[in-house]
PDB file of C-alpha atoms in Angstrom:
ATOM      1  CA  ASN A   1     -17.616   7.485 -10.571  1.00 93.00           C
ATOM      2  CA  ILE A   2     -16.004   7.278  -7.171  1.00 97.00           C
ATOM      3  CA  VAL A   3     -17.399  10.072  -5.024  1.00 98.00           C
ATOM      4  CA  LEU A   4     -15.234  11.555  -2.296  1.00 98.00           C
ATOM      5  CA  THR A   5     -17.022  13.271   0.580  1.00 98.00           C
ATOM      6  CA  GLN A   6     -14.958  15.614   2.710  1.00 98.00           C
ATOM      7  CA  SER A   7     -15.940  16.794   6.166  1.00 96.00           C
ATOM      8  CA  PRO A   8     -16.328  19.197   7.681  1.00 97.00           C
ATOM      9  CA  ALA A   9     -16.794  21.757   4.924  1.00 97.00           C
ATOM     10  CA  THR A  10     -15.247  24.404   7.171  1.00 98.00           C
ATOM     11  CA  LEU A  11     -13.091  24.018  10.243  1.00 98.00           C
ATOM     12  CA  SER A  12     -12.390  27.023  12.461  1.00 97.00           C
ATOM     13  CA  VAL A  13      -9.310  26.677  14.637  1.00 97.00           C
ATOM     14  CA  THR A  14      -6.724  28.712  16.493  1.00 97.00           C
ATOM     15  CA  PRO A  15      -3.006  28.363  15.779  1.00 97.00           C
ATOM     16  CA  GLY A  16      -1.437  25.630  17.861  1.00 97.00           C
ATOM     17  CA  GLU A  17      -4.477  23.360  17.751  1.00 97.00           C
ATOM     18  CA  SER A  18      -4.205  19.952  16.123  1.00 98.00           C
ATOM     19  CA  VAL A  19      -6.889  18.984  13.601  1.00 98.00           C
ATOM     20  CA  SER A  20      -8.169  16.053  11.583  1.00 98.00           C
ATOM     21  CA  LEU A  21      -9.844  16.373   8.191  1.00 98.00           C
ATOM     22  CA  SER A  22     -11.923  13.537   6.824  1.00 98.00           C
ATOM     23  CA  CYS A  23     -12.357  12.129   3.324  1.00 98.00           C
ATOM     24  CA  ARG A  24     -14.764   9.251   2.713  1.00 98.00           C
ATOM     25  CA  ALA A  25     -14.916   7.311  -0.554  1.00 98.00           C
ATOM     26  CA  SER A  26     -18.111   5.880  -2.040  1.00 98.00           C
ATOM     27  CA  GLN A  27     -16.380   2.510  -2.486  1.00 98.00           C
ATOM     28  CA  SER A  28     -13.222   0.878  -1.259  1.00 98.00           C
ATOM     29  CA  ILE A  29     -10.137   2.432  -2.889  1.00 98.00           C
ATOM     30  CA  SER A  30      -7.371   0.740  -0.903  1.00 97.00           C
ATOM     31  CA  THR A  31      -4.874   3.526  -0.163  1.00 98.00           C
ATOM     32  CA  SER A  32      -5.208   5.354  -3.493  1.00 97.00           C
ATOM     33  CA  ILE A  33      -5.941   8.710  -1.928  1.00 98.00           C
ATOM     34  CA  HIS A  34      -3.875  11.890  -2.109  1.00 98.00           C
ATOM     35  CA  TRP A  35      -4.154  15.188  -0.257  1.00 98.00           C
ATOM     36  CA  TYR A  36      -3.583  18.697  -1.590  1.00 98.00           C
ATOM     37  CA  GLN A  37      -3.446  22.144  -0.055  1.00 98.00           C
ATOM     38  CA  GLN A  38      -4.642  25.149  -2.021  1.00 97.00           C
ATOM     39  CA  LYS A  39      -4.039  28.667  -0.825  1.00 96.00           C
ATOM     40  CA  SER A  40      -6.004  31.569  -2.226  1.00 93.00           C
ATOM     41  CA  ASN A  41      -5.074  32.352  -5.847  1.00 93.00           C
ATOM     42  CA  GLU A  42      -2.494  29.548  -5.956  1.00 96.00           C
ATOM     43  CA  SER A  43      -2.307  26.130  -7.563  1.00 97.00           C
ATOM     44  CA  PRO A  44      -2.900  23.055  -5.409  1.00 97.00           C
ATOM     45  CA  ARG A  45       0.147  21.574  -3.711  1.00 98.00           C
ATOM     46  CA  LEU A  46       0.567  17.860  -3.052  1.00 98.00           C
ATOM     47  CA  LEU A  47       0.882  17.151   0.688  1.00 98.00           C
ATOM     48  CA  ILE A  48       0.432  13.397   1.110  1.00 98.00           C
ATOM     49  CA  LYS A  49       0.274  10.572  -1.440  1.00 97.00           C
ATOM     50  CA  TYR A  50      -1.202   7.079  -1.148  1.00 97.00           C
ATOM     51  CA  ALA A  51      -2.953   7.863   2.112  1.00 98.00           C
ATOM     52  CA  SER A  52       0.116   8.149   4.326  1.00 98.00           C
ATOM     53  CA  GLN A  53       3.262   8.648   2.265  1.00 97.00           C
ATOM     54  CA  SER A  54       5.081  11.874   2.927  1.00 96.00           C
ATOM     55  CA  ILE A  55       6.206  14.295   0.230  1.00 96.00           C
ATOM     56  CA  SER A  56       9.643  15.876   0.169  1.00 95.00           C
ATOM     57  CA  GLY A  57       9.555  19.481   1.329  1.00 96.00           C
ATOM     58  CA  ILE A  58       6.226  19.195   3.140  1.00 98.00           C
ATOM     59  CA  PRO A  59       6.387  19.990   6.884  1.00 97.00           C
ATOM     60  CA  SER A  60       6.253  16.968   9.159  1.00 97.00           C
ATOM     61  CA  ARG A  61       3.184  18.311  10.980  1.00 98.00           C
ATOM     62  CA  PHE A  62       1.127  17.022   8.033  1.00 98.00           C
ATOM     63  CA  SER A  63       0.303  13.326   8.114  1.00 98.00           C
ATOM     64  CA  GLY A  64      -2.239  10.998   6.562  1.00 98.00           C
ATOM     65  CA  SER A  65      -3.909   7.752   7.497  1.00 98.00           C
ATOM     66  CA  GLY A  66      -6.648   5.376   6.451  1.00 98.00           C
ATOM     67  CA  SER A  67      -7.486   2.696   3.935  1.00 98.00           C
ATOM     68  CA  GLY A  68     -10.571   1.332   2.234  1.00 98.00           C
ATOM     69  CA  THR A  69     -13.166   4.098   2.396  1.00 98.00           C
ATOM     70  CA  ASP A  70     -12.127   6.328   5.305  1.00 98.00           C
ATOM     71  CA  PHE A  71      -9.132   8.630   5.228  1.00 98.00           C
ATOM     72  CA  THR A  72      -7.784  11.360   7.466  1.00 98.00           C
ATOM     73  CA  LEU A  73      -5.392  14.244   6.987  1.00 98.00           C
ATOM     74  CA  SER A  74      -3.974  15.389  10.314  1.00 98.00           C
ATOM     75  CA  ILE A  75      -2.216  18.635  11.030  1.00 98.00           C
ATOM     76  CA  ASN A  76      -0.293  18.680  14.267  1.00 98.00           C
ATOM     77  CA  ARG A  77      -0.279  22.144  15.801  1.00 98.00           C
ATOM     78  CA  VAL A  78      -1.687  24.299  13.036  1.00 98.00           C
ATOM     79  CA  GLU A  79       0.401  27.268  11.965  1.00 97.00           C
ATOM     80  CA  SER A  80      -0.860  30.500  10.427  1.00 96.00           C
ATOM     81  CA  GLU A  81       0.366  29.482   6.949  1.00 97.00           C
ATOM     82  CA  ASP A  82      -1.867  26.389   7.056  1.00 98.00           C
ATOM     83  CA  PHE A  83      -5.136  28.309   6.700  1.00 97.00           C
ATOM     84  CA  SER A  84      -6.297  27.269   3.255  1.00 97.00           C
ATOM     85  CA  ILE A  85      -8.460  24.674   1.518  1.00 97.00           C
ATOM     86  CA  TYR A  86      -7.599  20.982   1.573  1.00 98.00           C
ATOM     87  CA  TYR A  87      -8.693  18.509  -1.089  1.00 98.00           C
ATOM     88  CA  CYS A  88      -8.509  14.758  -1.339  1.00 98.00           C
ATOM     89  CA  GLN A  89      -8.201  12.981  -4.701  1.00 98.00           C
ATOM     90  CA  GLN A  90      -8.482   9.311  -5.636  1.00 97.00           C
ATOM     91  CA  SER A  91      -6.478   7.439  -8.243  1.00 96.00           C
ATOM     92  CA  TYR A  92      -8.020   4.006  -7.701  1.00 96.00           C
ATOM     93  CA  SER A  93     -10.138   4.561 -10.777  1.00 94.00           C
ATOM     94  CA  SER A  94      -8.581   6.099 -13.891  1.00 90.00           C
ATOM     95  CA  LEU A  95     -11.466   8.562 -13.761  1.00 94.00           C
ATOM     96  CA  TYR A  96      -9.729  10.584 -11.104  1.00 96.00           C
ATOM     97  CA  THR A  97     -12.026  12.513  -8.797  1.00 97.00           C
ATOM     98  CA  PHE A  98     -11.591  15.110  -6.085  1.00 97.00           C
ATOM     99  CA  GLY A  99     -13.451  15.874  -2.916  1.00 98.00           C
ATOM    100  CA  ALA A 100     -15.213  19.241  -2.516  1.00 97.00           C
ATOM    101  CA  GLY A 101     -12.624  20.426  -0.029  1.00 97.00           C
ATOM    102  CA  THR A 102     -12.354  21.443   3.618  1.00 98.00           C
ATOM    103  CA  LYS A 103     -11.638  25.066   4.367  1.00 97.00           C
ATOM    104  CA  LEU A 104      -9.396  25.549   7.373  1.00 98.00           C
ATOM    105  CA  GLU A 105      -9.988  29.016   8.743  1.00 97.00           C
ATOM    106  CA  LEU A 106      -8.813  31.129  11.613  1.00 96.00           C
ATOM    107  CA  LYS A 107     -11.169  31.066  14.579  1.00 93.00           C
TER     108      LYS A 107
ATOM    109  CA  GLN B   1      13.521  22.351 -11.333  1.00 94.00           C
ATOM    110  CA  VAL B   2      10.283  21.178 -12.869  1.00 96.00           C
ATOM    111  CA  GLN B   3       8.142  24.039 -14.150  1.00 98.00           C
ATOM    112  CA  LEU B   4       4.876  24.123 -16.031  1.00 98.00           C
ATOM    113  CA  GLN B   5       4.192  27.564 -17.484  1.00 98.00           C
ATOM    114  CA  GLN B   6       0.685  28.144 -18.774  1.00 98.00           C
ATOM    115  CA  SER B   7      -0.564  30.735 -21.227  1.00 98.00           C
ATOM    116  CA  GLY B   8      -2.477  33.809 -20.128  1.00 98.00           C
ATOM    117  CA  ALA B   9      -6.122  34.450 -19.406  1.00 98.00           C
ATOM    118  CA  GLU B  10      -8.629  34.146 -22.224  1.00 98.00           C
ATOM    119  CA  LEU B  11     -11.890  35.976 -22.835  1.00 98.00           C
ATOM    120  CA  ALA B  12     -13.977  34.125 -25.396  1.00 98.00           C
ATOM    121  CA  LYS B  13     -17.443  34.389 -26.886  1.00 98.00           C
ATOM    122  CA  PRO B  14     -20.008  31.612 -26.636  1.00 98.00           C
ATOM    123  CA  GLY B  15     -19.652  29.134 -29.488  1.00 98.00           C
ATOM    124  CA  SER B  16     -15.983  29.891 -30.066  1.00 98.00           C
ATOM    125  CA  SER B  17     -12.866  27.885 -29.179  1.00 98.00           C
ATOM    126  CA  VAL B  18      -9.748  28.565 -27.160  1.00 98.00           C
ATOM    127  CA  LYS B  19      -6.407  26.793 -27.053  1.00 98.00           C
ATOM    128  CA  ILE B  20      -4.329  27.073 -23.934  1.00 98.00           C
ATOM    129  CA  SER B  21      -0.748  25.966 -23.563  1.00 98.00           C
ATOM    130  CA  CYS B  22       1.454  24.437 -20.893  1.00 98.00           C
ATOM    131  CA  LYS B  23       5.194  24.724 -21.503  1.00 98.00           C
ATOM    132  CA  ALA B  24       7.310  22.283 -19.532  1.00 98.00           C
ATOM    133  CA  SER B  25      10.894  22.763 -18.429  1.00 98.00           C
ATOM    134  CA  GLY B  26      13.378  21.216 -16.045  1.00 97.00           C
ATOM    135  CA  TYR B  27      12.827  17.602 -17.101  1.00 96.00           C
ATOM    136  CA  THR B  28      12.552  15.326 -20.136  1.00 96.00           C
ATOM    137  CA  PHE B  29       9.154  16.297 -21.520  1.00 96.00           C
ATOM    138  CA  THR B  30       8.348  12.985 -23.165  1.00 95.00           C
ATOM    139  CA  SER B  31       8.973  10.950 -20.019  1.00 94.00           C
ATOM    140  CA  TYR B  32       5.846  12.069 -18.154  1.00 95.00           C
ATOM    141  CA  TYR B  33       2.156  12.353 -18.904  1.00 96.00           C
ATOM    142  CA  ILE B  34       0.474  15.764 -18.688  1.00 97.00           C
ATOM    143  CA  SER B  35      -3.003  16.001 -17.183  1.00 97.00           C
ATOM    144  CA  TRP B  36      -5.539  18.790 -17.324  1.00 98.00           C
ATOM    145  CA  ILE B  37      -7.871  19.793 -14.496  1.00 98.00           C
ATOM    146  CA  LYS B  38     -10.773  22.258 -14.376  1.00 98.00           C
ATOM    147  CA  GLN B  39     -11.584  24.315 -11.299  1.00 98.00           C
ATOM    148  CA  THR B  40     -14.766  26.240 -10.730  1.00 95.00           C
ATOM    149  CA  THR B  41     -16.349  27.632  -7.602  1.00 84.00           C
ATOM    150  CA  GLY B  42     -19.446  25.542  -8.087  1.00 81.00           C
ATOM    151  CA  GLN B  43     -18.053  22.208  -9.285  1.00 82.00           C
ATOM    152  CA  GLY B  44     -14.682  22.269  -7.553  1.00 89.00           C
ATOM    153  CA  LEU B  45     -11.858  20.320  -9.181  1.00 96.00           C
ATOM    154  CA  GLU B  46     -12.688  18.108 -12.171  1.00 97.00           C
ATOM    155  CA  TYR B  47     -10.319  15.864 -14.043  1.00 97.00           C
ATOM    156  CA  ILE B  48     -10.406  16.405 -17.789  1.00 98.00           C
ATOM    157  CA  GLY B  49      -7.880  13.865 -19.019  1.00 96.00           C
ATOM    158  CA  TYR B  50      -4.258  13.190 -19.775  1.00 96.00           C
ATOM    159  CA  ILE B  51      -1.945  12.928 -22.725  1.00 96.00           C
ATOM    160  CA  ASN B  52       1.022  10.633 -23.186  1.00 95.00           C
ATOM    161  CA  THR B  53       3.584  13.212 -24.245  1.00 96.00           C
ATOM    162  CA  GLY B  54       5.715  10.586 -25.964  1.00 94.00           C
ATOM    163  CA  SER B  55       3.095   8.863 -28.103  1.00 94.00           C
ATOM    164  CA  GLY B  56       0.355  11.491 -28.178  1.00 95.00           C
ATOM    165  CA  GLY B  57      -2.132   8.977 -26.846  1.00 95.00           C
ATOM    166  CA  THR B  58      -4.959  10.444 -24.786  1.00 96.00           C
ATOM    167  CA  ASN B  59      -7.441   9.464 -22.117  1.00 95.00           C
ATOM    168  CA  TYR B  60     -10.471  11.641 -21.432  1.00 96.00           C
ATOM    169  CA  ASN B  61     -13.063  11.900 -18.722  1.00 96.00           C
ATOM    170  CA  GLU B  62     -16.274  11.021 -20.601  1.00 96.00           C
ATOM    171  CA  LYS B  63     -17.737  14.326 -19.495  1.00 96.00           C
ATOM    172  CA  PHE B  64     -15.133  16.234 -21.496  1.00 97.00           C
ATOM    173  CA  LYS B  65     -15.116  14.159 -24.665  1.00 97.00           C
ATOM    174  CA  GLY B  66     -15.996  16.452 -27.531  1.00 96.00           C
ATOM    175  CA  LYS B  67     -15.271  19.492 -25.370  1.00 98.00           C
ATOM    176  CA  ALA B  68     -11.510  19.178 -24.776  1.00 98.00           C
ATOM    177  CA  THR B  69      -8.807  18.097 -27.208  1.00 98.00           C
ATOM    178  CA  LEU B  70      -5.329  17.421 -25.867  1.00 98.00           C
ATOM    179  CA  THR B  71      -2.229  17.653 -28.035  1.00 98.00           C
ATOM    180  CA  VAL B  72       1.512  18.130 -27.628  1.00 98.00           C
ATOM    181  CA  ASP B  73       4.387  19.701 -29.523  1.00 97.00           C
ATOM    182  CA  LYS B  74       7.451  17.733 -28.535  1.00 97.00           C
ATOM    183  CA  SER B  75       9.793  20.160 -30.268  1.00 97.00           C
ATOM    184  CA  SER B  76       8.814  22.909 -27.837  1.00 98.00           C
ATOM    185  CA  SER B  77       7.982  20.709 -24.818  1.00 98.00           C
ATOM    186  CA  THR B  78       4.494  22.148 -24.789  1.00 98.00           C
ATOM    187  CA  ALA B  79       1.134  20.571 -24.133  1.00 98.00           C
ATOM    188  CA  PHE B  80      -2.069  22.130 -25.406  1.00 98.00           C
ATOM    189  CA  MET B  81      -5.734  21.869 -24.581  1.00 98.00           C
ATOM    190  CA  GLN B  82      -8.338  23.155 -26.989  1.00 98.00           C
ATOM    191  CA  LEU B  83     -11.827  23.805 -25.669  1.00 98.00           C
ATOM    192  CA  SER B  84     -14.528  24.008 -28.298  1.00 98.00           C
ATOM    193  CA  SER B  85     -18.145  25.196 -28.584  1.00 98.00           C
ATOM    194  CA  LEU B  86     -17.674  27.275 -25.489  1.00 98.00           C
ATOM    195  CA  THR B  87     -20.559  28.067 -23.142  1.00 98.00           C
ATOM    196  CA  PRO B  88     -20.592  30.046 -19.891  1.00 96.00           C
ATOM    197  CA  ASP B  89     -20.264  26.703 -18.058  1.00 96.00           C
ATOM    198  CA  ASP B  90     -16.762  26.416 -19.484  1.00 97.00           C
ATOM    199  CA  SER B  91     -15.674  29.507 -17.572  1.00 97.00           C
ATOM    200  CA  ALA B  92     -13.093  28.239 -15.109  1.00 98.00           C
ATOM    201  CA  VAL B  93      -9.460  28.077 -14.185  1.00 98.00           C
ATOM    202  CA  TYR B  94      -7.728  25.289 -16.076  1.00 98.00           C
ATOM    203  CA  TYR B  95      -4.565  23.675 -14.766  1.00 98.00           C
ATOM    204  CA  CYS B  96      -2.021  21.412 -16.366  1.00 98.00           C
ATOM    205  CA  ALA B  97      -0.315  19.032 -13.985  1.00 98.00           C
ATOM    206  CA  ARG B  98       2.273  16.260 -13.930  1.00 97.00           C
ATOM    207  CA  GLY B  99       2.842  13.276 -11.705  1.00 90.00           C
ATOM    208  CA  ALA B 100       6.127  12.414 -10.060  1.00 82.00           C
ATOM    209  CA  MET B 101       6.174   8.910 -11.522  1.00 82.00           C
ATOM    210  CA  MET B 102       2.651   7.896 -12.540  1.00 85.00           C
ATOM    211  CA  VAL B 103      -0.082  10.047 -14.086  1.00 87.00           C
ATOM    212  CA  SER B 104      -1.338  10.739 -10.558  1.00 89.00           C
ATOM    213  CA  PRO B 105      -0.886  12.022  -7.922  1.00 95.00           C
ATOM    214  CA  PHE B 106      -0.141  15.477  -9.300  1.00 97.00           C
ATOM    215  CA  ALA B 107       3.169  16.603  -7.899  1.00 96.00           C
ATOM    216  CA  TYR B 108       3.651  19.562 -10.240  1.00 97.00           C
ATOM    217  CA  TRP B 109       1.066  22.111 -11.361  1.00 98.00           C
ATOM    218  CA  GLY B 110       0.967  24.998 -13.755  1.00 98.00           C
ATOM    219  CA  GLN B 111      -0.155  28.368 -12.436  1.00 98.00           C
ATOM    220  CA  GLY B 112      -3.580  28.010 -14.031  1.00 98.00           C
ATOM    221  CA  THR B 113      -5.270  29.736 -16.958  1.00 98.00           C
ATOM    222  CA  LEU B 114      -8.520  31.614 -16.423  1.00 98.00           C
ATOM    223  CA  VAL B 115     -10.997  31.167 -19.253  1.00 98.00           C
ATOM    224  CA  THR B 116     -14.016  33.455 -19.227  1.00 98.00           C
ATOM    225  CA  VAL B 117     -16.836  32.829 -21.685  1.00 98.00           C
ATOM    226  CA  SER B 118     -19.074  35.832 -22.155  1.00 97.00           C
ATOM    227  CA  SER B 119     -20.836  37.635 -24.939  1.00 94.00           C
TER     228      SER B 119
END
């Protein structure tokens, strides 16, 4: 199985700050990584696909980068609605796997 | 618009089975695969498998073979997942999800179905 390791587990920030969330794969997965946001008691929402491709309807402050084993989700100037958990997911292998998540919380 | 409407919460006894549903609307049901995903506090998000809604063909995560059975009813645009021989470890929120073009990434999600296994 491809293991995805997200860091940090928790990130405490104030609104207006810009942040970077990391996802590292246990083997090279090209750009087959996707990012989701999950708010409390809601279903996950797709934010970024294939490492850096934007999704219609997602605010432009969300962006993704990386290839191979190291990937980053960046949020430019965090807003109050962004405090939630972020997951990465790989589709390089047909045994899709998710990272454990990074919780973005209010400092 | 694309919607995936899941059935309600289930309370089941150990050793029993449950069958949860995912009714699709807003698109041609047989044109897209439906996947199922398990979420627990301890294990996070786990991929169970997917079903080809046109052919009925399935692909399972080895971990869930023998535990989950995926089926569809094309006449009602509904996908089903049956979980058998339930144990407390099967207590979780289960989501159905659909990709935009491929199986993954998951662009559309159901609202989730909470399954609680308790005697």
